[in-house]
Tab-separated table of C-alpha atoms in Angstrom:
chain	number	residue	atom	x	y	z
A	261	MET	CA	-21.782	-27.721	30.023
A	262	ALA	CA	-21.213	-26.527	26.505
A	263	LEU	CA	-23.565	-24.118	24.881
A	264	GLU	CA	-25.696	-26.018	22.338
A	265	THR	CA	-26.723	-24.386	19.072
A	266	ALA	CA	-30.331	-25.374	19.736
A	267	VAL	CA	-30.211	-23.435	23.005
A	268	ILE	CA	-28.874	-20.374	21.227
A	269	GLN	CA	-31.463	-20.639	18.490
A	270	ASN	CA	-34.391	-21.076	20.891
A	271	THR	CA	-33.230	-18.293	23.170
A	272	LEU	CA	-32.926	-15.879	20.264
A	273	ALA	CA	-36.237	-16.944	18.740
A	274	ASP	CA	-38.006	-16.479	22.082
A	275	GLN	CA	-36.343	-13.162	22.718
A	276	PHE	CA	-36.616	-11.554	19.290
A	277	GLY	CA	-39.274	-13.492	17.368
A	278	ALA	CA	-39.390	-12.355	13.768
A	279	LYS	CA	-36.378	-10.060	14.061
A	280	VAL	CA	-34.100	-13.093	13.679
A	281	SER	CA	-34.528	-15.642	10.911
A	282	ASN	CA	-32.932	-18.182	8.635
A	283	PHE	CA	-30.958	-20.208	11.183
A	284	GLN	CA	-28.511	-22.627	9.587
A	285	GLN	CA	-25.171	-24.311	10.209
A	286	ILE	CA	-22.492	-23.074	7.832
A	287	HIS	CA	-19.081	-24.640	8.348
A	288	ASP	CA	-19.937	-25.663	11.913
A	289	ILE	CA	-20.947	-22.160	12.891
A	290	LEU	CA	-24.541	-21.256	13.655
A	291	THR	CA	-25.527	-18.530	11.211
A	292	PHE	CA	-28.652	-16.432	11.216
A	293	GLU	CA	-30.014	-13.223	9.809
A	294	VAL	CA	-31.017	-10.168	11.767
A	295	ASN	CA	-33.095	-7.229	10.589
A	296	THR	CA	-30.768	-4.321	9.953
A	297	ASP	CA	-32.467	-2.063	12.480
A	298	ASP	CA	-32.110	-4.569	15.313
A	299	ILE	CA	-28.438	-5.495	15.063
A	300	LYS	CA	-27.400	-3.466	18.097
A	301	GLU	CA	-30.126	-4.921	20.231
A	302	VAL	CA	-29.381	-8.513	19.207
A	303	MET	CA	-25.622	-8.156	19.603
A	304	GLY	CA	-26.030	-6.460	22.957
A	305	PHE	CA	-28.237	-9.331	24.099
A	306	LEU	CA	-25.738	-11.936	22.880
A	307	ARG	CA	-22.972	-10.158	24.748
A	308	ASP	CA	-24.722	-9.515	28.036
A	309	ASP	CA	-27.047	-12.504	28.439
A	310	LYS	CA	-25.978	-14.857	31.246
A	311	THR	CA	-26.154	-17.981	29.100
A	312	MET	CA	-25.071	-16.576	25.736
A	313	ARG	CA	-21.936	-14.747	26.902
A	314	PHE	CA	-20.634	-13.921	23.414
A	315	ASN	CA	-18.035	-11.601	24.873
A	316	PHE	CA	-15.801	-11.136	21.844
A	317	LEU	CA	-16.371	-9.594	18.423
A	318	THR	CA	-13.987	-11.558	16.213
A	319	ASP	CA	-14.616	-9.719	13.002
A	320	LEU	CA	-17.082	-7.759	10.970
A	321	CYS	CA	-17.052	-7.284	7.259
A	322	GLY	CA	-19.168	-6.120	4.338
A	323	MET	CA	-20.614	-8.066	1.434
A	324	HIS	CA	-21.834	-6.972	-1.950
A	325	PHE	CA	-24.279	-8.870	-4.152
A	326	PRO	CA	-24.953	-6.635	-7.162
A	327	ASP	CA	-27.240	-9.237	-8.766
A	328	ALA	CA	-29.525	-9.600	-5.760
A	329	VAL	CA	-32.810	-7.777	-5.278
A	330	PRO	CA	-32.224	-4.077	-4.512
A	331	GLU	CA	-33.030	-4.287	-0.803
A	332	ARG	CA	-30.511	-7.115	-0.253
A	333	GLN	CA	-27.577	-5.896	-2.319
A	334	PHE	CA	-25.342	-5.058	0.604
A	335	GLY	CA	-24.675	-7.179	3.624
A	336	MET	CA	-22.787	-7.178	6.873
A	337	VAL	CA	-21.320	-10.238	8.563
A	338	TYR	CA	-20.511	-10.255	12.263
A	339	HIS	CA	-18.572	-13.054	13.904
A	340	MET	CA	-18.839	-13.380	17.648
A	341	HIS	CA	-17.036	-15.742	19.986
A	342	ASN	CA	-17.962	-17.046	23.419
A	343	TRP	CA	-14.676	-17.607	25.216
A	344	MET	CA	-16.118	-19.483	28.175
A	345	ASP	CA	-17.797	-22.223	26.130
A	346	ASN	CA	-15.646	-21.751	23.026
A	347	VAL	CA	-18.637	-21.303	20.738
A	348	ARG	CA	-18.706	-19.086	17.677
A	349	ILE	CA	-21.644	-17.485	15.948
A	350	ARG	CA	-22.185	-15.654	12.687
A	351	ILE	CA	-24.737	-12.895	12.167
A	352	LYS	CA	-25.757	-11.513	8.794
A	353	CYS	CA	-27.667	-8.374	7.916
A	354	PHE	CA	-28.807	-7.253	4.513
A	355	MET	CA	-29.165	-3.666	3.361
A	356	ASP	CA	-30.541	-1.595	0.581
A	357	GLY	CA	-28.342	-1.214	-2.484
A	358	GLU	CA	-29.066	2.491	-2.886
A	359	LYS	CA	-28.292	3.605	0.634
A	360	PRO	CA	-26.528	0.953	2.717
A	361	GLU	CA	-26.839	2.079	6.335
A	362	ILE	CA	-26.602	0.192	9.587
A	363	ASP	CA	-26.175	1.061	13.247
A	364	SER	CA	-22.605	1.146	14.493
A	365	VAL	CA	-21.741	-1.392	17.175
A	366	THR	CA	-18.812	0.640	18.509
A	367	GLY	CA	-20.882	1.212	21.632
A	368	LEU	CA	-20.798	-2.525	22.342
A	369	PHE	CA	-17.292	-3.408	21.159
A	370	LEU	CA	-14.531	-0.829	20.890
A	371	SER	CA	-12.707	-3.005	18.365
A	372	ALA	CA	-15.558	-2.413	15.924
A	373	ASN	CA	-14.254	1.124	15.501
A	374	TRP	CA	-11.506	0.387	12.995
A	375	GLN	CA	-13.295	-2.619	11.522
A	376	GLU	CA	-16.265	-0.456	10.627
A	377	ARG	CA	-13.981	2.218	9.245
A	378	GLU	CA	-12.375	-0.404	7.041
A	379	THR	CA	-15.770	-1.648	5.869
A	380	TYR	CA	-16.832	1.905	5.088
A	381	ASP	CA	-13.563	2.429	3.258
A	382	PHE	CA	-14.028	-0.552	0.966
A	383	PHE	CA	-17.801	-0.973	0.695
A	384	GLY	CA	-19.189	2.468	1.419
A	385	ILE	CA	-21.553	1.152	4.068
A	386	ILE	CA	-22.545	3.986	6.414
A	387	PHE	CA	-22.394	3.174	10.117
A	388	LYS	CA	-24.795	5.396	11.984
A	389	GLY	CA	-23.359	6.629	15.254
A	390	HIS	CA	-19.737	5.806	14.481
A	391	PRO	CA	-17.458	8.310	16.260
A	392	GLN	CA	-15.078	8.852	13.345
A	393	LEU	CA	-16.285	7.395	10.066
A	394	LYS	CA	-13.487	8.173	7.637
A	395	ARG	CA	-11.239	6.139	5.362
A	396	ILE	CA	-8.546	4.142	7.077
A	397	LEU	CA	-6.512	2.332	4.404
A	398	ASN	CA	-7.155	4.086	1.114
A	399	MET	CA	-6.353	7.653	0.193
A	400	ASP	CA	-8.728	10.253	1.525
A	401	GLU	CA	-9.130	11.697	-1.982
A	402	MET	CA	-10.588	8.460	-3.299
A	403	VAL	CA	-14.241	8.675	-4.293
A	404	SER	CA	-14.958	5.036	-5.092
A	405	PHE	CA	-15.352	2.000	-2.857
A	406	PRO	CA	-12.992	-0.592	-4.293
A	407	MET	CA	-14.476	-3.791	-2.855
A	408	ARG	CA	-17.789	-3.227	-4.570
A	409	LYS	CA	-18.203	-5.682	-7.392
A	410	GLU	CA	-18.708	-3.042	-10.067
A	411	PHE	CA	-15.321	-1.486	-9.271
A	412	PRO	CA	-12.706	-2.489	-11.864
A	413	LEU	CA	-9.619	-3.804	-10.103
A	414	GLU	CA	-7.324	-2.759	-12.915
A	415	ASP	CA	-7.148	0.374	-14.983
A	416	GLY	CA	-8.790	-0.454	-18.319
A	417	GLY	CA	-6.967	2.271	-20.212
A	418	ARG	CA	-3.507	0.834	-19.783
A	419	THR	CA	-1.497	0.110	-22.881
A	420	ASP	CA	1.794	-0.822	-21.263
A	421	LYS	CA	0.614	-3.959	-19.525
A	422	ASP	CA	-0.223	-6.729	-21.946
A	423	ASP	CA	-2.295	-9.528	-20.446
A	424	ARG	CA	-0.332	-12.118	-22.390
A	425	PHE	CA	2.776	-11.335	-20.359
A	426	PHE	CA	0.916	-11.850	-17.103
A	427	GLY	CA	-0.267	-15.374	-17.774
A	428	ARG	CA	-3.747	-14.114	-18.561
A	429	THR	CA	-5.646	-14.593	-21.741
A	430	THR	CA	-9.018	-13.222	-22.747
A	431	ASP	CA	-10.645	-16.274	-21.142
A	432	ASN	CA	-9.413	-15.726	-17.618
A	433	CYS	CA	-8.868	-11.994	-17.191
B	244	MET	CA	20.045	16.323	-21.173
B	245	SER	CA	23.585	17.150	-22.234
B	246	ASN	CA	25.664	16.017	-25.174
B	247	SER	CA	28.625	14.945	-23.085
B	248	LYS	CA	29.939	11.466	-23.719
B	249	ILE	CA	29.215	9.098	-20.864
B	250	ILE	CA	32.519	7.866	-19.483
B	251	THR	CA	32.307	4.285	-18.305
B	252	ASP	CA	35.865	3.125	-17.857
B	253	ALA	CA	37.983	5.998	-16.690
B	254	PRO	CA	39.948	5.621	-13.502
B	255	ALA	CA	41.215	9.187	-13.709
B	256	PRO	CA	39.658	11.979	-15.711
B	257	GLU	CA	41.173	13.194	-18.954
B	258	GLY	CA	43.725	15.869	-18.350
B	259	TYR	CA	47.147	17.252	-19.027
B	260	SER	CA	49.920	16.063	-16.804
B	261	GLY	CA	53.437	17.404	-16.572
B	262	GLU	CA	56.294	17.736	-14.139
B	263	GLY	CA	54.571	17.869	-10.746
B	264	PHE	CA	51.160	18.996	-11.900
B	265	PHE	CA	48.011	17.631	-13.472
B	266	ALA	CA	45.445	19.858	-15.136
B	267	THR	CA	41.907	18.799	-15.910
B	268	LYS	CA	38.368	20.108	-16.156
B	269	LEU	CA	36.545	21.119	-12.997
B	270	ASP	CA	33.582	19.095	-14.273
B	271	SER	CA	35.584	15.900	-14.188
B	272	VAL	CA	37.025	16.486	-10.738
B	273	VAL	CA	33.667	17.377	-9.246
B	274	GLY	CA	32.033	14.471	-11.056
B	275	MET	CA	34.666	12.081	-9.760
B	276	ALA	CA	34.235	13.324	-6.221
B	277	ARG	CA	30.450	13.111	-6.394
B	278	ALA	CA	30.429	9.696	-8.040
B	279	ASN	CA	32.655	8.138	-5.415
B	280	SER	CA	30.741	9.424	-2.432
B	281	LEU	CA	27.084	8.919	-3.265
B	282	TRP	CA	25.252	9.078	0.025
B	283	PRO	CA	22.181	6.889	-0.194
B	284	LEU	CA	18.791	7.603	1.238
B	285	PRO	CA	17.047	4.233	1.347
B	286	PHE	CA	13.301	4.541	0.918
B	287	ALA	CA	12.519	0.890	1.505
B	288	THR	CA	8.927	-0.237	1.747
B	289	SER	CA	9.041	-3.950	0.993
B	290	CYS	CA	11.044	-6.964	-0.179
B	291	CYS	CA	13.494	-4.953	-2.303
B	292	GLY	CA	14.395	-3.150	0.899
B	293	ILE	CA	15.506	-6.477	2.361
B	294	GLU	CA	17.672	-7.059	-0.706
B	295	PHE	CA	19.190	-3.653	-0.144
B	296	MET	CA	19.961	-4.575	3.458
B	297	ALA	CA	21.929	-7.499	2.069
B	298	THR	CA	23.645	-5.057	-0.286
B	299	MET	CA	24.611	-2.929	2.686
B	300	ALA	CA	25.930	-5.869	4.682
B	301	SER	CA	29.496	-7.114	4.656
B	302	HIS	CA	29.254	-9.591	1.805
B	303	TYR	CA	28.197	-7.163	-0.922
B	304	ASP	CA	29.341	-4.067	0.960
B	305	VAL	CA	27.923	-1.003	-0.701
B	306	ALA	CA	30.481	0.940	1.348
B	307	ARG	CA	33.048	0.140	-1.348
B	308	PHE	CA	31.334	2.756	-3.484
B	309	GLY	CA	31.673	5.514	-0.928
B	310	SER	CA	28.109	4.855	0.174
B	311	GLU	CA	28.966	3.816	3.687
B	312	ARG	CA	26.759	6.330	5.332
B	313	MET	CA	23.041	5.692	4.950
B	314	SER	CA	21.293	8.955	5.398
B	315	PHE	CA	17.813	8.974	6.798
B	316	SER	CA	17.780	12.719	6.538
B	317	PRO	CA	17.014	13.856	2.989
B	318	ARG	CA	19.165	16.955	3.414
B	319	GLN	CA	22.400	15.000	3.722
B	320	ALA	CA	21.755	12.513	0.932
B	321	ASP	CA	22.142	12.713	-2.806
B	322	MET	CA	21.076	9.255	-4.008
B	323	LEU	CA	17.475	8.320	-3.315
B	324	LEU	CA	16.906	4.580	-3.598
B	325	VAL	CA	13.226	3.745	-3.822
B	326	MET	CA	12.763	0.082	-3.062
B	327	GLY	CA	9.384	-1.530	-2.883
B	328	THR	CA	5.745	-0.955	-3.642
B	329	ILE	CA	4.712	2.666	-3.438
B	330	ALA	CA	1.034	2.890	-2.645
B	331	LYS	CA	-0.824	5.964	-3.788
B	332	LYS	CA	-1.189	6.912	-0.169
B	333	MET	CA	2.608	6.842	0.154
B	334	ALA	CA	3.211	8.895	-3.001
B	335	PRO	CA	3.004	12.365	-1.385
B	336	ILE	CA	5.480	11.298	1.303
B	337	LEU	CA	7.945	10.006	-1.288
B	338	ARG	CA	7.592	13.216	-3.215
B	339	GLN	CA	8.175	15.269	-0.090
B	340	VAL	CA	11.347	13.318	0.657
B	341	TYR	CA	12.567	13.976	-2.886
B	342	GLU	CA	11.745	17.671	-2.622
B	343	GLN	CA	13.636	17.937	0.650
B	344	MET	CA	16.828	16.585	-0.890
B	345	ALA	CA	19.357	19.210	-1.898
B	346	GLU	CA	20.739	19.408	-5.426
B	347	PRO	CA	22.496	17.559	-6.908
B	348	ARG	CA	20.252	14.575	-6.323
B	349	TRP	CA	19.775	11.314	-8.151
B	350	VAL	CA	17.116	8.648	-7.977
B	351	ILE	CA	17.426	4.902	-8.434
B	352	SER	CA	14.209	2.962	-8.749
B	353	VAL	CA	14.852	-0.561	-7.472
B	354	GLY	CA	12.634	-3.458	-8.447
B	355	ALA	CA	9.521	-3.954	-10.513
B	356	CYS	CA	7.119	-2.250	-8.080
B	357	ALA	CA	8.992	1.022	-7.883
B	358	CYS	CA	9.640	1.022	-11.634
B	359	SER	CA	6.148	0.188	-12.882
B	360	GLY	CA	3.881	-0.994	-10.103
B	361	GLY	CA	5.050	-4.537	-10.721
B	362	ILE	CA	2.465	-7.247	-10.232
B	363	PHE	CA	0.273	-4.834	-8.307
B	364	ASP	CA	-1.740	-3.512	-11.216
B	365	THR	CA	-4.417	-2.264	-8.895
B	366	TYR	CA	-6.266	0.789	-7.681
B	367	SER	CA	-4.144	1.404	-4.604
B	368	VAL	CA	-0.644	1.201	-6.050
B	369	LEU	CA	1.263	3.901	-7.890
B	370	GLN	CA	2.155	2.475	-11.298
B	371	GLY	CA	5.798	3.502	-11.230
B	372	ILE	CA	7.462	6.252	-9.219
B	373	ASP	CA	8.369	8.144	-12.381
B	374	LYS	CA	4.795	9.377	-12.328
B	375	ILE	CA	5.729	11.665	-9.439
B	376	ILE	CA	9.508	12.107	-9.389
B	377	PRO	CA	12.202	11.940	-12.091
B	378	VAL	CA	14.222	8.705	-12.110
B	379	ASP	CA	17.823	8.284	-13.280
B	380	VAL	CA	18.368	4.527	-13.105
B	381	TYR	CA	15.855	1.681	-13.141
B	382	VAL	CA	16.881	-1.645	-11.632
B	383	PRO	CA	14.650	-4.462	-12.891
B	384	GLY	CA	13.909	-7.606	-10.943
B	385	CYS	CA	11.432	-8.926	-8.445
B	386	PRO	CA	13.284	-8.571	-6.199
B	387	PRO	CA	16.650	-7.762	-7.796
B	388	ARG	CA	19.679	-9.491	-6.359
B	389	PRO	CA	22.226	-7.340	-4.516
B	390	GLU	CA	24.499	-7.592	-7.568
B	391	GLN	CA	21.814	-5.884	-9.616
B	392	ILE	CA	21.452	-3.098	-7.082
B	393	LEU	CA	25.220	-2.628	-7.128
B	394	ASP	CA	25.106	-2.556	-10.919
B	395	GLY	CA	22.436	0.127	-10.715
B	396	ILE	CA	24.636	2.154	-8.393
B	397	MET	CA	27.567	1.747	-10.773
B	398	ARG	CA	25.429	2.890	-13.689
B	399	LEU	CA	24.447	5.905	-11.658
B	400	GLN	CA	28.116	6.552	-10.913
B	401	ASP	CA	28.753	6.663	-14.664
B	402	LEU	CA	26.012	9.255	-15.012
B	403	VAL	CA	27.279	11.310	-12.092
B	404	ARG	CA	30.872	11.136	-13.254
B	405	SER	CA	30.003	12.534	-16.662
B	406	GLU	CA	27.489	15.123	-15.537
B	407	SER	CA	28.358	18.758	-16.105
B	408	VAL	CA	28.376	20.971	-13.022
B	409	ARG	CA	26.073	23.292	-14.933
B	410	ARG	CA	23.490	20.648	-15.681
B	411	ARG	CA	21.343	21.412	-12.646
B	412	SER	CA	20.891	25.019	-13.704
B	413	SER	CA	20.234	24.232	-17.347
B	414	PRO	CA	16.847	25.133	-18.845
B	415	GLU	CA	16.238	21.473	-19.779
B	416	TYR	CA	16.614	20.396	-16.166
B	417	THR	CA	14.356	23.184	-14.971
B	418	GLU	CA	11.823	22.073	-17.563
B	419	LEU	CA	12.071	18.473	-16.380
B	420	LEU	CA	11.373	19.450	-12.796
B	421	ALA	CA	8.594	21.762	-13.913
B	422	SER	CA	6.957	18.831	-15.715
B	423	TYR	CA	6.759	17.162	-12.296
B	424	ASN	CA	5.611	20.390	-10.655
B	425	ILE	CA	8.703	20.450	-8.479
B	426	LYS	CA	10.133	23.872	-7.828
């Protein structure tokens, strides 16, 4: 018997009450929000529960919404996969724009180790309890977090690269 | 660097020949020897590296230029070919490889990425290797065909052939290296 989304939603709502919210289907995947402080608890439950059995962390990644209200400027997305029933699930958390911090889930999934390092590298989100939170792809000397929206992708002071030669005009660059 | 004329079409150096002897400048002999045995050190990071593999293979055959032996040890190479995108994280390694090469050493920058960062005008990519090491020949293209790489090597041969043996100890050269903070 396949795992129905309604079952997942009801189980989570019964178990966690107000800690989980905003259930919706996005691209055929059940998506819901979790309070930042409870992510470890919810993910641990989804992994270990006998009916949920979300045994695999597919991916985790950061989000940045600079125009949102300050306490929802940063976000985390977790994708989990139940291999037995072939069901996927998406979890979102939102964090404060000033000090984005969230519990590390490396204790639940070892693969989260490098994924969280990558997210820290590009978004500057601090993962509390991560065994080795340092940059993984960018140079260690770098001070900025390049995937944040305010980070300019290109160096503005360049004179040797003319936008007109790159198929870009003032409208689209 | 020097005022010497760049020789581009000289099979044998200028000299004085007579009955059973040929006299010429040491510069020319050394230059000829160096130019016809440039040992490459391929520093290939991306697509241009694949083009260079084609250049090495039988059809284009870089061995015709005395570059049969690819050296992956900087100490036994004198032509550094940088091929591909050099990320800023890779820059110190590239610089270390250049510093470990013994004089005389030459650098060819192959392809748009190595020359100027290419299409990767972004925070993580070094915008041209000449920001960290001196470059002798730039090969344009994205990626350049093997013919272009060979042309770059031939241009470098012209430079090497006409380089004075004293050039490496000249104050200008010392100044050039000092501008890159290379001792």
